[in-house]
Amino acid sequence: MNYSQKYFLIMGIIFCIMSGTMILAGIMTHSAPPAPTYTVLAMMIMCFCLSYLHPQFKEKDERMKLIRYKGMFFSFFALTAYYLLFSFGLNLHVITLSAVELLNILMALTMSTVFISFVVLSKRY
């Protein structure tokens, strides 16, 4: 494990502690967690994924390019599904979210989907 990989792992642990604290604060106040919680959770996922992917991504070969290309390709369809689900949910009044909450959730879903798809595809190829 080289230094960059360790730094990503350490940052992932720090983001895990921060998001856990924010979720705990939301639970203790009997309300939804603060809006930035979703972004911090996504950054935690991103750091753990980059920690895993660093040895493979530091080499600029065809496999890495294929993983990035297909990861972005699959993430596009997942994000389209997220947007459709939120659109239907908001228009049919199934879910009620403020604009800030919706944007934070969509940003977190985008980040998480891209990096998790990279990990899945790196195991596949």
PDB file of C-alpha atoms in Angstrom:
ATOM      1  CA  MET A   1       0.000   0.000   0.000  1.00  0.00           C
ATOM      2  CA  ASN A   2       1.625   3.227  -1.105  1.00  0.00           C
ATOM      3  CA  TYR A   3       1.177   6.679   0.389  1.00  0.00           C
ATOM      4  CA  SER A   4      -1.622   7.914  -1.878  1.00  0.00           C
ATOM      5  CA  GLN A   5      -3.634   4.796  -1.177  1.00  0.00           C
ATOM      6  CA  LYS A   6      -3.150   5.292   2.574  1.00  0.00           C
ATOM      7  CA  TYR A   7      -4.179   8.952   2.324  1.00  0.00           C
ATOM      8  CA  PHE A   8      -7.403   8.012   0.561  1.00  0.00           C
ATOM      9  CA  LEU A   9      -8.108   5.415   3.249  1.00  0.00           C
ATOM     10  CA  ILE A  10      -7.429   7.895   6.070  1.00  0.00           C
ATOM     11  CA  MET A  11      -9.627  10.540   4.436  1.00  0.00           C
ATOM     12  CA  GLY A  12     -12.374   7.933   3.988  1.00  0.00           C
ATOM     13  CA  ILE A  13     -12.243   7.124   7.700  1.00  0.00           C
ATOM     14  CA  ILE A  14     -12.374  10.837   8.577  1.00  0.00           C
ATOM     15  CA  PHE A  15     -15.396  11.342   6.299  1.00  0.00           C
ATOM     16  CA  CYS A  16     -17.017   8.254   7.865  1.00  0.00           C
ATOM     17  CA  ILE A  17     -16.657   9.759  11.337  1.00  0.00           C
ATOM     18  CA  MET A  18     -17.973  13.133  10.133  1.00  0.00           C
ATOM     19  CA  SER A  19     -21.012  11.632   8.404  1.00  0.00           C
ATOM     20  CA  GLY A  20     -21.701   9.366  11.369  1.00  0.00           C
ATOM     21  CA  THR A  21     -21.706  12.406  13.639  1.00  0.00           C
ATOM     22  CA  MET A  22     -24.100  14.253  11.321  1.00  0.00           C
ATOM     23  CA  ILE A  23     -26.444  11.270  11.106  1.00  0.00           C
ATOM     24  CA  LEU A  24     -26.341  10.887  14.888  1.00  0.00           C
ATOM     25  CA  ALA A  25     -27.239  14.574  15.257  1.00  0.00           C
ATOM     26  CA  GLY A  26     -30.222  14.050  12.957  1.00  0.00           C
ATOM     27  CA  ILE A  27     -31.358  11.008  14.920  1.00  0.00           C
ATOM     28  CA  MET A  28     -31.014  12.786  18.253  1.00  0.00           C
ATOM     29  CA  THR A  29     -33.111  15.732  17.041  1.00  0.00           C
ATOM     30  CA  HIS A  30     -35.762  13.406  15.525  1.00  0.00           C
ATOM     31  CA  SER A  31     -35.357  14.980  12.093  1.00  0.00           C
ATOM     32  CA  ALA A  32     -33.631  14.359   8.809  1.00  0.00           C
ATOM     33  CA  PRO A  33     -29.861  14.692   8.844  1.00  0.00           C
ATOM     34  CA  PRO A  34     -28.459  18.040   7.722  1.00  0.00           C
ATOM     35  CA  ALA A  35     -28.256  18.486   3.945  1.00  0.00           C
ATOM     36  CA  PRO A  36     -24.423  18.314   3.716  1.00  0.00           C
ATOM     37  CA  THR A  37     -24.506  14.815   5.240  1.00  0.00           C
ATOM     38  CA  TYR A  38     -25.217  13.269   1.844  1.00  0.00           C
ATOM     39  CA  THR A  39     -22.227  14.981   0.262  1.00  0.00           C
ATOM     40  CA  VAL A  40     -19.911  13.868   3.070  1.00  0.00           C
ATOM     41  CA  LEU A  41     -21.196  10.291   2.698  1.00  0.00           C
ATOM     42  CA  ALA A  42     -20.493  10.456  -1.039  1.00  0.00           C
ATOM     43  CA  MET A  43     -16.987  11.762  -0.368  1.00  0.00           C
ATOM     44  CA  MET A  44     -16.442   8.863   2.044  1.00  0.00           C
ATOM     45  CA  ILE A  45     -17.479   6.389  -0.670  1.00  0.00           C
ATOM     46  CA  MET A  46     -15.273   8.197  -3.186  1.00  0.00           C
ATOM     47  CA  CYS A  47     -12.217   8.021  -0.898  1.00  0.00           C
ATOM     48  CA  PHE A  48     -12.673   4.326  -0.144  1.00  0.00           C
ATOM     49  CA  CYS A  49     -13.177   3.554  -3.840  1.00  0.00           C
ATOM     50  CA  LEU A  50     -10.109   5.574  -4.835  1.00  0.00           C
ATOM     51  CA  SER A  51      -8.099   3.826  -2.142  1.00  0.00           C
ATOM     52  CA  TYR A  52      -9.045   0.516  -3.711  1.00  0.00           C
ATOM     53  CA  LEU A  53      -8.595   1.715  -7.305  1.00  0.00           C
ATOM     54  CA  HIS A  54      -5.345   3.673  -6.905  1.00  0.00           C
ATOM     55  CA  PRO A  55      -2.946   0.854  -7.883  1.00  0.00           C
ATOM     56  CA  GLN A  56      -4.963   0.215 -11.042  1.00  0.00           C
ATOM     57  CA  PHE A  57      -5.612   3.837 -11.986  1.00  0.00           C
ATOM     58  CA  LYS A  58      -2.032   5.032 -11.600  1.00  0.00           C
ATOM     59  CA  GLU A  59      -1.138   2.926 -14.641  1.00  0.00           C
ATOM     60  CA  LYS A  60      -2.347   4.571 -17.843  1.00  0.00           C
ATOM     61  CA  ASP A  61      -3.237   1.445 -19.797  1.00  0.00           C
ATOM     62  CA  GLU A  62      -6.150   0.291 -21.937  1.00  0.00           C
ATOM     63  CA  ARG A  63      -7.820  -1.542 -19.053  1.00  0.00           C
ATOM     64  CA  MET A  64      -8.000   1.639 -16.966  1.00  0.00           C
ATOM     65  CA  LYS A  65      -9.406   3.596 -19.905  1.00  0.00           C
ATOM     66  CA  LEU A  66     -12.017   0.880 -20.511  1.00  0.00           C
ATOM     67  CA  ILE A  67     -13.052   0.890 -16.845  1.00  0.00           C
ATOM     68  CA  ARG A  68     -13.449   4.675 -16.855  1.00  0.00           C
ATOM     69  CA  TYR A  69     -15.341   4.698 -20.151  1.00  0.00           C
ATOM     70  CA  LYS A  70     -17.761   1.925 -19.203  1.00  0.00           C
ATOM     71  CA  GLY A  71     -18.153   3.294 -15.674  1.00  0.00           C
ATOM     72  CA  MET A  72     -19.267   6.658 -17.008  1.00  0.00           C
ATOM     73  CA  PHE A  73     -21.497   4.926 -19.572  1.00  0.00           C
ATOM     74  CA  PHE A  74     -23.318   2.847 -16.947  1.00  0.00           C
ATOM     75  CA  SER A  75     -23.489   5.784 -14.557  1.00  0.00           C
ATOM     76  CA  PHE A  76     -25.304   7.839 -17.190  1.00  0.00           C
ATOM     77  CA  PHE A  77     -28.187   5.361 -17.264  1.00  0.00           C
ATOM     78  CA  ALA A  78     -28.284   5.060 -13.484  1.00  0.00           C
ATOM     79  CA  LEU A  79     -28.418   8.853 -13.158  1.00  0.00           C
ATOM     80  CA  THR A  80     -31.193   9.045 -15.734  1.00  0.00           C
ATOM     81  CA  ALA A  81     -33.148   6.567 -13.603  1.00  0.00           C
ATOM     82  CA  TYR A  82     -32.482   8.653 -10.467  1.00  0.00           C
ATOM     83  CA  TYR A  83     -33.722  11.808 -12.191  1.00  0.00           C
ATOM     84  CA  LEU A  84     -36.855  10.065 -13.442  1.00  0.00           C
ATOM     85  CA  LEU A  85     -37.621   8.582 -10.019  1.00  0.00           C
ATOM     86  CA  PHE A  86     -37.189  11.928  -8.283  1.00  0.00           C
ATOM     87  CA  SER A  87     -39.223  13.678 -10.969  1.00  0.00           C
ATOM     88  CA  PHE A  88     -42.129  11.255 -10.651  1.00  0.00           C
ATOM     89  CA  GLY A  89     -41.871  11.220  -6.860  1.00  0.00           C
ATOM     90  CA  LEU A  90     -41.949  15.002  -6.600  1.00  0.00           C
ATOM     91  CA  ASN A  91     -44.705  15.498  -9.190  1.00  0.00           C
ATOM     92  CA  LEU A  92     -46.942  12.842  -7.640  1.00  0.00           C
ATOM     93  CA  HIS A  93     -46.243  14.212  -4.137  1.00  0.00           C
ATOM     94  CA  VAL A  94     -44.856  10.877  -2.975  1.00  0.00           C
ATOM     95  CA  ILE A  95     -41.758  12.613  -1.618  1.00  0.00           C
ATOM     96  CA  THR A  96     -41.355  16.167  -0.433  1.00  0.00           C
ATOM     97  CA  LEU A  97     -37.887  17.657  -0.564  1.00  0.00           C
ATOM     98  CA  SER A  98     -36.560  21.165  -0.699  1.00  0.00           C
ATOM     99  CA  ALA A  99     -34.400  22.173  -3.644  1.00  0.00           C
ATOM    100  CA  VAL A 100     -31.245  22.146  -1.521  1.00  0.00           C
ATOM    101  CA  GLU A 101     -31.954  18.646  -0.210  1.00  0.00           C
ATOM    102  CA  LEU A 102     -32.715  17.351  -3.689  1.00  0.00           C
ATOM    103  CA  LEU A 103     -29.526  18.824  -5.150  1.00  0.00           C
ATOM    104  CA  ASN A 104     -27.408  17.412  -2.316  1.00  0.00           C
ATOM    105  CA  ILE A 105     -28.970  13.965  -2.720  1.00  0.00           C
ATOM    106  CA  LEU A 106     -28.494  14.009  -6.504  1.00  0.00           C
ATOM    107  CA  MET A 107     -24.880  15.141  -6.150  1.00  0.00           C
ATOM    108  CA  ALA A 108     -24.195  12.374  -3.641  1.00  0.00           C
ATOM    109  CA  LEU A 109     -25.876   9.776  -5.849  1.00  0.00           C
ATOM    110  CA  THR A 110     -23.861  10.947  -8.850  1.00  0.00           C
ATOM    111  CA  MET A 111     -20.530  10.708  -7.033  1.00  0.00           C
ATOM    112  CA  SER A 112     -21.362   7.372  -5.433  1.00  0.00           C
ATOM    113  CA  THR A 113     -22.658   5.790  -8.625  1.00  0.00           C
ATOM    114  CA  VAL A 114     -19.618   6.750 -10.678  1.00  0.00           C
ATOM    115  CA  PHE A 115     -17.052   5.469  -8.208  1.00  0.00           C
ATOM    116  CA  ILE A 116     -18.938   2.311  -7.228  1.00  0.00           C
ATOM    117  CA  SER A 117     -19.331   1.478 -10.918  1.00  0.00           C
ATOM    118  CA  PHE A 118     -15.548   1.902 -11.301  1.00  0.00           C
ATOM    119  CA  VAL A 119     -14.967  -0.612  -8.487  1.00  0.00           C
ATOM    120  CA  VAL A 120     -17.463  -3.118  -9.900  1.00  0.00           C
ATOM    121  CA  LEU A 121     -15.995  -2.829 -13.386  1.00  0.00           C
ATOM    122  CA  SER A 122     -12.426  -3.125 -12.098  1.00  0.00           C
ATOM    123  CA  LYS A 123     -13.359  -6.468 -10.563  1.00  0.00           C
ATOM    124  CA  ARG A 124     -15.074  -7.510 -13.787  1.00  0.00           C
ATOM    125  CA  TYR A 125     -12.304  -6.560 -16.261  1.00  0.00           C
TER     126      TYR A 125
END
